[in-house]
mmCIF file with all atom_site columns, C-alpha atoms in Angstrom:
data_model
loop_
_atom_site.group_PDB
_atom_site.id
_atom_site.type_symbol
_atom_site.label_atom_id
_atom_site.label_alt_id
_atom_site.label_comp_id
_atom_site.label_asym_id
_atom_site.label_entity_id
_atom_site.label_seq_id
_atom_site.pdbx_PDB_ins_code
_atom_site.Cartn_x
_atom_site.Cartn_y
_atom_site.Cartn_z
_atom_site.occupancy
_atom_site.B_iso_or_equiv
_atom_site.pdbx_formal_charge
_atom_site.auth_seq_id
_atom_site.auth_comp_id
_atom_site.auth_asym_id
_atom_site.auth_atom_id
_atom_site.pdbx_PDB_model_num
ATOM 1   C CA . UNK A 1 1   ? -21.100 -16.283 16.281  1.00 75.00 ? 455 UNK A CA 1
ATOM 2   C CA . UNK A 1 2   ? -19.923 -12.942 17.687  1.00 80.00 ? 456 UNK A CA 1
ATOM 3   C CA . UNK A 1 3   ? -16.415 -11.687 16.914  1.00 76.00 ? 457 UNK A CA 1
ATOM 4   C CA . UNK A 1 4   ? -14.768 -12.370 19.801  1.00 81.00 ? 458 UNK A CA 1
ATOM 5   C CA . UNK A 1 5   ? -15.991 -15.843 19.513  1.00 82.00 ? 459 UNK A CA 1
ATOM 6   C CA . UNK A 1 6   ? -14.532 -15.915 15.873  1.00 84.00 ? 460 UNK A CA 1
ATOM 7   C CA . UNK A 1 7   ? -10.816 -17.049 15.138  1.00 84.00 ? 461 UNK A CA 1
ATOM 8   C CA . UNK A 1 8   ? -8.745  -14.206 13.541  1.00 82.00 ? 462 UNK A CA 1
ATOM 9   C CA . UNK A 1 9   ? -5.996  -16.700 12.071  1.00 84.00 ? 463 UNK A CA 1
ATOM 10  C CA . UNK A 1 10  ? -7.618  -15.944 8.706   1.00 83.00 ? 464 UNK A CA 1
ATOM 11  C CA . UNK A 1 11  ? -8.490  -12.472 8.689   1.00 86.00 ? 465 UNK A CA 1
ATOM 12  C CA . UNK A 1 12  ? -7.744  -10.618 5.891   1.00 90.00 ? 466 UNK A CA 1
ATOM 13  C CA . UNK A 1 13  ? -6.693  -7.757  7.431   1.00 91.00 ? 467 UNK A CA 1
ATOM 14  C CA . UNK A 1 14  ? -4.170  -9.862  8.767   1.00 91.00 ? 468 UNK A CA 1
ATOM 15  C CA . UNK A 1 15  ? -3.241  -11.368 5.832   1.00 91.00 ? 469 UNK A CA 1
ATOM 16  C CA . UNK A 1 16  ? -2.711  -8.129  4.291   1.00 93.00 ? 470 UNK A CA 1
ATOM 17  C CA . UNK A 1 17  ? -0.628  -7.107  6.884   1.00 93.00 ? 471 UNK A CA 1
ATOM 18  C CA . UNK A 1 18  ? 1.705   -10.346 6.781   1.00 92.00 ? 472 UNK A CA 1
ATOM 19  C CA . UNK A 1 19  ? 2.495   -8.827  2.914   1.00 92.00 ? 473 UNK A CA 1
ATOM 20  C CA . UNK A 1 20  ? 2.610   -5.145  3.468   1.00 93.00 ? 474 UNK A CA 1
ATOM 21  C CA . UNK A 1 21  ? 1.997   -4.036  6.970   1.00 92.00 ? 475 UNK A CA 1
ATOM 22  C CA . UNK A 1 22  ? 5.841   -3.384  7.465   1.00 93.00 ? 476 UNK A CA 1
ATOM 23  C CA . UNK A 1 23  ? 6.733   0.499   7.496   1.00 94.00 ? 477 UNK A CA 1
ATOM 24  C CA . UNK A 1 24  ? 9.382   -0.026  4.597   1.00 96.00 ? 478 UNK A CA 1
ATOM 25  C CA . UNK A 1 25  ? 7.089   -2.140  2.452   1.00 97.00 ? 479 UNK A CA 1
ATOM 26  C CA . UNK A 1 26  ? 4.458   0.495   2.158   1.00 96.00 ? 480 UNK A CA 1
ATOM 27  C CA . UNK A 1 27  ? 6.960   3.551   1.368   1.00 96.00 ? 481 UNK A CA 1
ATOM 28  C CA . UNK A 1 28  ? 8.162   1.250   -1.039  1.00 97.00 ? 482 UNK A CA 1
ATOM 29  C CA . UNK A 1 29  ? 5.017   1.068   -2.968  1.00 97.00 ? 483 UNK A CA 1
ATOM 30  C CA . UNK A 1 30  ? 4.318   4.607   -2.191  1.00 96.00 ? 484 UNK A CA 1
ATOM 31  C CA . UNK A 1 31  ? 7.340   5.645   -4.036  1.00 97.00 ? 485 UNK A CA 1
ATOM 32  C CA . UNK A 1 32  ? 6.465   3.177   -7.074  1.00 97.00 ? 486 UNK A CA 1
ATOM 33  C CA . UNK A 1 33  ? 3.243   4.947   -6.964  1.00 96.00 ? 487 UNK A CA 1
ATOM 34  C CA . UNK A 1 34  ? 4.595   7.604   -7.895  1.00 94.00 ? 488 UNK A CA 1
ATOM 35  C CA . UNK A 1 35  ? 7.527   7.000   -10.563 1.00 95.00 ? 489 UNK A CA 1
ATOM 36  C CA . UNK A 1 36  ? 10.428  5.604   -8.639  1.00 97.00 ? 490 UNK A CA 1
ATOM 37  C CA . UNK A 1 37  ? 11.603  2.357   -10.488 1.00 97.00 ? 491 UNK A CA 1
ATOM 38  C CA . UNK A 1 38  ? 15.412  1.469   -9.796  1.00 96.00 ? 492 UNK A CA 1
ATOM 39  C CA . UNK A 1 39  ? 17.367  0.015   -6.325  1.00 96.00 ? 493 UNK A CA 1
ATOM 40  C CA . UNK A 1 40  ? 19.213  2.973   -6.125  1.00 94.00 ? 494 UNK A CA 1
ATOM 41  C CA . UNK A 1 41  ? 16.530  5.258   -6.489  1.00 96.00 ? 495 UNK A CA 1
ATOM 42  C CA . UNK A 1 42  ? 14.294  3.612   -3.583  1.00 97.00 ? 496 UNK A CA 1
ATOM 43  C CA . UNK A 1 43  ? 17.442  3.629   -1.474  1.00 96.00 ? 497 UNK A CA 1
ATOM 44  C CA . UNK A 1 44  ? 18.460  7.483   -2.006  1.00 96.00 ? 498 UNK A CA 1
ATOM 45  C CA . UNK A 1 45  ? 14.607  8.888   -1.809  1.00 96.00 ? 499 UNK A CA 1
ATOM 46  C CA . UNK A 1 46  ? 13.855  6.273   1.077   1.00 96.00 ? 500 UNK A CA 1
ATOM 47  C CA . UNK A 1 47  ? 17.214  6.315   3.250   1.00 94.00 ? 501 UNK A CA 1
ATOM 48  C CA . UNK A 1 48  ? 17.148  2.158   4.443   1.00 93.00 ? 502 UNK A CA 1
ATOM 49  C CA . UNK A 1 49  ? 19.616  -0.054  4.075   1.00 95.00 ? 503 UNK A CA 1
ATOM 50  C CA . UNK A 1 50  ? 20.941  -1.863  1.032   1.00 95.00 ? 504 UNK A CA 1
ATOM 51  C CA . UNK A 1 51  ? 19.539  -5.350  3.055   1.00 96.00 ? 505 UNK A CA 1
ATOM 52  C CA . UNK A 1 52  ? 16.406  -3.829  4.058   1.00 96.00 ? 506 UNK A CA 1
ATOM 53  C CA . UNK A 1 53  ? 15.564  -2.197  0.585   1.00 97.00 ? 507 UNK A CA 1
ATOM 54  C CA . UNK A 1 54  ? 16.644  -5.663  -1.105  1.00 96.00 ? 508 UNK A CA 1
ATOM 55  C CA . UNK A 1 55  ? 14.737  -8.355  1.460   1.00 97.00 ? 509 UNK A CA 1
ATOM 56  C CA . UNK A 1 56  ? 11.829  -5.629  1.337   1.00 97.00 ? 510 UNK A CA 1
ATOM 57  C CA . UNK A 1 57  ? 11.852  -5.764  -3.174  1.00 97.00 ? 511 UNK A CA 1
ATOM 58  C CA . UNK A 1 58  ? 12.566  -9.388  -2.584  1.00 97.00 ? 512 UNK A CA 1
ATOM 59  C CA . UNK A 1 59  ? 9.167   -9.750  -0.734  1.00 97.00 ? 513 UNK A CA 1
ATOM 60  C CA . UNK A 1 60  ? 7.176   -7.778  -2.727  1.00 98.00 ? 514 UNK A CA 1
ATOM 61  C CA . UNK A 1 61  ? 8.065   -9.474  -5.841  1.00 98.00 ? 515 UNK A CA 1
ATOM 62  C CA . UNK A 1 62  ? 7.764   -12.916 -4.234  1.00 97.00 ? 516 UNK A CA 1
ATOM 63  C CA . UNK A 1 63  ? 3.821   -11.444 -3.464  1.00 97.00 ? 517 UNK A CA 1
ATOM 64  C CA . UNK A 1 64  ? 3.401   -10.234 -6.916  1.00 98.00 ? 518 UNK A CA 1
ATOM 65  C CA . UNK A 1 65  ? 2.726   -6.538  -5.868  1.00 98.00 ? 519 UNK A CA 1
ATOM 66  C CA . UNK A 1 66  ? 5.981   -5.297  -7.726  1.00 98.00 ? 520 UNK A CA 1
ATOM 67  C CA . UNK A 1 67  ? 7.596   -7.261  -10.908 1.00 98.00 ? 521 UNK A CA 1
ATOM 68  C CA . UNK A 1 68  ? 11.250  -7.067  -11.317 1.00 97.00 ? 522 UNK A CA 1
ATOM 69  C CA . UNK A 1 69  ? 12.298  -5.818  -15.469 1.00 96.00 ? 523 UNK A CA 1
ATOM 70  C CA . UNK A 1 70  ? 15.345  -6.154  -16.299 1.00 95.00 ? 524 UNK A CA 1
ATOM 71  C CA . UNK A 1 71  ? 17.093  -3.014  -18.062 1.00 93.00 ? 525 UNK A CA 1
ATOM 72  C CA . UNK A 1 72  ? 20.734  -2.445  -18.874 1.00 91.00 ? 526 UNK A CA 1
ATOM 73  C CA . UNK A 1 73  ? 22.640  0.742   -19.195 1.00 89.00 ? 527 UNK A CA 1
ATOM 74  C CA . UNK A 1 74  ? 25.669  1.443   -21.651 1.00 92.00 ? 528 UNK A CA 1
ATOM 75  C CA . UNK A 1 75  ? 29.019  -0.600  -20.336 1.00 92.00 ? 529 UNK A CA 1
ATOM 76  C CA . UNK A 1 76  ? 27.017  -1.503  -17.296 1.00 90.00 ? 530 UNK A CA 1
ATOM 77  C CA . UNK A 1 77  ? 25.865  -5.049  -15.988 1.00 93.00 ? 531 UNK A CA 1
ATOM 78  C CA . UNK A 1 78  ? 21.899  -5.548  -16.322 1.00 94.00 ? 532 UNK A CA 1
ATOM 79  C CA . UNK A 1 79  ? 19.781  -4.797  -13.230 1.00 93.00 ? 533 UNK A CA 1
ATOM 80  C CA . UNK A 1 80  ? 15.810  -4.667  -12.163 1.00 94.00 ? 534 UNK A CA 1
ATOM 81  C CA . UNK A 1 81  ? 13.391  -1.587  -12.452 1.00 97.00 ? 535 UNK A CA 1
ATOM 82  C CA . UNK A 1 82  ? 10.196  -2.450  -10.492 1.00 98.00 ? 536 UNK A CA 1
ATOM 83  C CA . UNK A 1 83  ? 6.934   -2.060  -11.681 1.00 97.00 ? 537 UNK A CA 1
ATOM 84  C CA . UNK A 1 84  ? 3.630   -2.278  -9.841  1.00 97.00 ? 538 UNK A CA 1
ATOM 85  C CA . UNK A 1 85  ? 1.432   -5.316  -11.261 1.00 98.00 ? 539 UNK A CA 1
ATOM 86  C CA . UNK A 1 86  ? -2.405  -5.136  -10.851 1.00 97.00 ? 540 UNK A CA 1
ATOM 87  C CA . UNK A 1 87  ? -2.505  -6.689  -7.545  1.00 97.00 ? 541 UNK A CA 1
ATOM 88  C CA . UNK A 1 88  ? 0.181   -3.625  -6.562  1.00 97.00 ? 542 UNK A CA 1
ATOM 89  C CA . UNK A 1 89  ? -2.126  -0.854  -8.541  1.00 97.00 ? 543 UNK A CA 1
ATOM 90  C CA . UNK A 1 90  ? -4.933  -2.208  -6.208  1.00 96.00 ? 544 UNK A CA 1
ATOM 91  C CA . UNK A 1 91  ? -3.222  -0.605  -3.141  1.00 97.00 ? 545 UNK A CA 1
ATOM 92  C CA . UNK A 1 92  ? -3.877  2.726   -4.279  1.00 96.00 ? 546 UNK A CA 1
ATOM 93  C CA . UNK A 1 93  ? -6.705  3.619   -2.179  1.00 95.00 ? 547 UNK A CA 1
ATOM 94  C CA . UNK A 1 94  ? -5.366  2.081   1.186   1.00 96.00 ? 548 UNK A CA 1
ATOM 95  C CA . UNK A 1 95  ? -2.141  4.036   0.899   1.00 95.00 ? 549 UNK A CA 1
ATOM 96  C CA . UNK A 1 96  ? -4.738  7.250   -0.369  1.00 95.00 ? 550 UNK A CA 1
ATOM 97  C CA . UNK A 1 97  ? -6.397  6.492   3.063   1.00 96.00 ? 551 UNK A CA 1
ATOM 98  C CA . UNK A 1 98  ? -3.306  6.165   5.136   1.00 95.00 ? 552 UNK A CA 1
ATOM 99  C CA . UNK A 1 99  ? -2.262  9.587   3.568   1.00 94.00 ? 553 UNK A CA 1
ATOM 100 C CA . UNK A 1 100 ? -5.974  11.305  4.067   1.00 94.00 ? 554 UNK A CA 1
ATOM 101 C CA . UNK A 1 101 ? -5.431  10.223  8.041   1.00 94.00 ? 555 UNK A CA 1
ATOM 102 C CA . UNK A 1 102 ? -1.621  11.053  8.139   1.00 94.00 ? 556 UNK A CA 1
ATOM 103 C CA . UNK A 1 103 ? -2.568  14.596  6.466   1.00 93.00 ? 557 UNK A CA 1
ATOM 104 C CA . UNK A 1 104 ? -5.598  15.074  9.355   1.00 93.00 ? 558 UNK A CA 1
ATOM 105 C CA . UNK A 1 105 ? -3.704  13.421  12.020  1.00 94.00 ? 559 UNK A CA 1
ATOM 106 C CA . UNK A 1 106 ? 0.352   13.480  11.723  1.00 93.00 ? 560 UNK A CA 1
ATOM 107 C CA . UNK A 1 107 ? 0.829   16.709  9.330   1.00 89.00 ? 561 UNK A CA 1
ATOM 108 C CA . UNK A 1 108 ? 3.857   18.780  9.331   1.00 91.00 ? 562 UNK A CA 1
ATOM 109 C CA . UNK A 1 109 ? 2.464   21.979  10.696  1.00 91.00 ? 563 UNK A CA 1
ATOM 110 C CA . UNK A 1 110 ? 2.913   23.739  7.684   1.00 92.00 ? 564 UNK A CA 1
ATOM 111 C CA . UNK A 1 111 ? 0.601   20.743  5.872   1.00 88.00 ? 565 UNK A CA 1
ATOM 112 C CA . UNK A 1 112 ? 1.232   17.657  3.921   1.00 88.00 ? 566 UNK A CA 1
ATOM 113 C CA . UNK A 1 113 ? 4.327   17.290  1.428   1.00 87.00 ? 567 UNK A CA 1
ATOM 114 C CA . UNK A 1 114 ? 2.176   15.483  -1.575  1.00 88.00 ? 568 UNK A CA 1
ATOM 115 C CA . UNK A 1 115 ? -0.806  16.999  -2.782  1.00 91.00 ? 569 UNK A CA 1
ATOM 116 C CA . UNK A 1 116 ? -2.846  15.048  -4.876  1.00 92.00 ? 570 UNK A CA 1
ATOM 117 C CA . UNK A 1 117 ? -5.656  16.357  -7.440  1.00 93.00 ? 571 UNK A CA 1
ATOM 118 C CA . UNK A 1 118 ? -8.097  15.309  -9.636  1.00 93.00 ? 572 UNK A CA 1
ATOM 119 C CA . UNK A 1 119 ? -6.393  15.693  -13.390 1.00 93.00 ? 573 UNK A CA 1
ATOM 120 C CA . UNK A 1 120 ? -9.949  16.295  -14.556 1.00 94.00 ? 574 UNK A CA 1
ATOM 121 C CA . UNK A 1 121 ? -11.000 19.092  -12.377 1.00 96.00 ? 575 UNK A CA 1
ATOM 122 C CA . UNK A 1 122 ? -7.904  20.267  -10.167 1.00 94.00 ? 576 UNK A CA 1
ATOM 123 C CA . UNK A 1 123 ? -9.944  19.125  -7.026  1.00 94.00 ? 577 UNK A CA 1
ATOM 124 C CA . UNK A 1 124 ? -8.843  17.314  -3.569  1.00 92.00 ? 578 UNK A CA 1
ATOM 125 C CA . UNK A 1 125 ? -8.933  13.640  -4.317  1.00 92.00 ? 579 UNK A CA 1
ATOM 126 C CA . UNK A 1 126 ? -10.202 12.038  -1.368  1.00 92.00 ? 580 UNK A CA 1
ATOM 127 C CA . UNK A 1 127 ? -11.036 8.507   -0.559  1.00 93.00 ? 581 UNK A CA 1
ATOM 128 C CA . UNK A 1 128 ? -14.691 7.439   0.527   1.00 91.00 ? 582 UNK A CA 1
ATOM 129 C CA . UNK A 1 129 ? -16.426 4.306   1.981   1.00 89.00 ? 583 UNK A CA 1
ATOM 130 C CA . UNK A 1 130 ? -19.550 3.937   0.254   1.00 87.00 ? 584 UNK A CA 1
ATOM 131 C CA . UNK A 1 131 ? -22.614 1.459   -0.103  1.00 88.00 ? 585 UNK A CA 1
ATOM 132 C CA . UNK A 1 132 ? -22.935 -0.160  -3.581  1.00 85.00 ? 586 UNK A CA 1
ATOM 133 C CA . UNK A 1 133 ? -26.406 0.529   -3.331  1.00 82.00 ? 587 UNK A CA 1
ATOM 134 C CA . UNK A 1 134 ? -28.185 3.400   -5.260  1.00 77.00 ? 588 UNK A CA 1
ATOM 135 C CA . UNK A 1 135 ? -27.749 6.922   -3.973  1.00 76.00 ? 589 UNK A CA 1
ATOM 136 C CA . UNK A 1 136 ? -25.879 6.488   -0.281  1.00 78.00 ? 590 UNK A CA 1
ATOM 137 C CA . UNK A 1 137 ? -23.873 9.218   0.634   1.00 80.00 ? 591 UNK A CA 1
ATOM 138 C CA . UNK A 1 138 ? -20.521 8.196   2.444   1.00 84.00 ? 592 UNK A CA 1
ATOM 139 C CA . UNK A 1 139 ? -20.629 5.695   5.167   1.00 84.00 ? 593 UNK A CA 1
ATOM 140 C CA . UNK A 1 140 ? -18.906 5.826   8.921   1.00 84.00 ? 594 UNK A CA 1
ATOM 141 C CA . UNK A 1 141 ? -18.031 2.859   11.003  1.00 84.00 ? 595 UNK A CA 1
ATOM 142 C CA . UNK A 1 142 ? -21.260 3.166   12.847  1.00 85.00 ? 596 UNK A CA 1
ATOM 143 C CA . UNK A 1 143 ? -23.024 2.846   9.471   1.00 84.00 ? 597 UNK A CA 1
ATOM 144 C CA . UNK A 1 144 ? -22.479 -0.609  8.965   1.00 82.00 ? 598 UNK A CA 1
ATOM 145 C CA . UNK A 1 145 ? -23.012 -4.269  10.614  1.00 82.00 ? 599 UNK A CA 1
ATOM 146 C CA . UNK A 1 146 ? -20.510 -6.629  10.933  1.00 80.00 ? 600 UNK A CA 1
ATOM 147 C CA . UNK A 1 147 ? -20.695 -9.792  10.785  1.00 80.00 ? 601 UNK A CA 1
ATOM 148 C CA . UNK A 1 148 ? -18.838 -13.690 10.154  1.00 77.00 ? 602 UNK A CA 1
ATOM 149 C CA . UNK A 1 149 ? -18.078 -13.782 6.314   1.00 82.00 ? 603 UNK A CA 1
ATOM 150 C CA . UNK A 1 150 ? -18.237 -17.418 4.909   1.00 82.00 ? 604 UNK A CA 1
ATOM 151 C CA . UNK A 1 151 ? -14.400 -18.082 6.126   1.00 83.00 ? 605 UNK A CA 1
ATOM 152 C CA . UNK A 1 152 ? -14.899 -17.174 9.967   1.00 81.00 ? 606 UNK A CA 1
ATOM 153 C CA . UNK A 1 153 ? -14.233 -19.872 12.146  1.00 84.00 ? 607 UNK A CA 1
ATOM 154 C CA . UNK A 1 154 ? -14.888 -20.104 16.057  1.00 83.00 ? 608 UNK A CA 1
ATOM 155 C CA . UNK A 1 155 ? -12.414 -19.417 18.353  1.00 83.00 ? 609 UNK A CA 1
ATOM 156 C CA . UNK A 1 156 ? -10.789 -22.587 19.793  1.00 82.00 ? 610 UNK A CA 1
ATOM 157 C CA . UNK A 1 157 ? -8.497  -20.835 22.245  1.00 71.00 ? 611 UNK A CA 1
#
């Protein structure tokens, strides 16, 4: 079966996408990526709407990539800081790659506003497709085959 024979109503890609391939959702987890936790805080550092910042938490929740805590401050009423849950943490690279092609491709001309290092060593972090095989440098698009995974189906359209 070749891929335009195959039906894409189960691609994972498109899956994905149907959970966090809206612009919002993404700077949403970007943000929680790096430290922001409260409503009010997504809202202020994001700029969307109270009812596009709630349905967007709503949804990520519901798709356990953020988990709503409940906190209380002094002689207020309790509320929700979000926290990324494993599935949430395993975003990290795709938003990493988003940000290696926004930084090579969409840049402010004076260069990117978050510049992220190895703790270790103080080096670019980068992100890398690679073979699990022994010893293979980093792979490009026209390094690989493609083919139907165990889930492809043909096209009936």
């Amino acid at each position: 079966m070749k891929w335009l024979e195959t039906d894409t109503a189960n691609c994972s890609v498109g899956r994905a996408l149907d959970v966090v391939g809206e612009k919002w959702s993404l700077l949403i987890v970007r943000d929680a990526f790096n430290g922001v936790r409260r409503y009010e805080e997504f809202r202020r550092h994001i700029g969307l709407s109270e009812a596009v910042l709630a349905d967007r938490l709503r949804k990520l929740t519901a798709a356990g990539i953020l988990r709503a805590e409940p906190y209380r401050e002094p002689g207020t009423r309790t509320r929700s800081e979000y926290r990324l849950t494993p599935k949430g943490r395993d975003l990290w690279p795709v938003l990493l790659a988003l940000k290696q092609w926004g930084d090579a491709h969409a840049a402010d001309p004076e260069g990117p506003s978050l510049d992220i290092r190895h703790t270790g060593c103080g080096a670019p972090v980068r992100v890398v497709v690679e073979c699990q095989g022994e010893e293979h440098a980093a792979l490009g698009p026209r390094d690989v085959s493609v083919r139907p995974g165990p889930g492809a189906r043909p096209l009936t359209r």
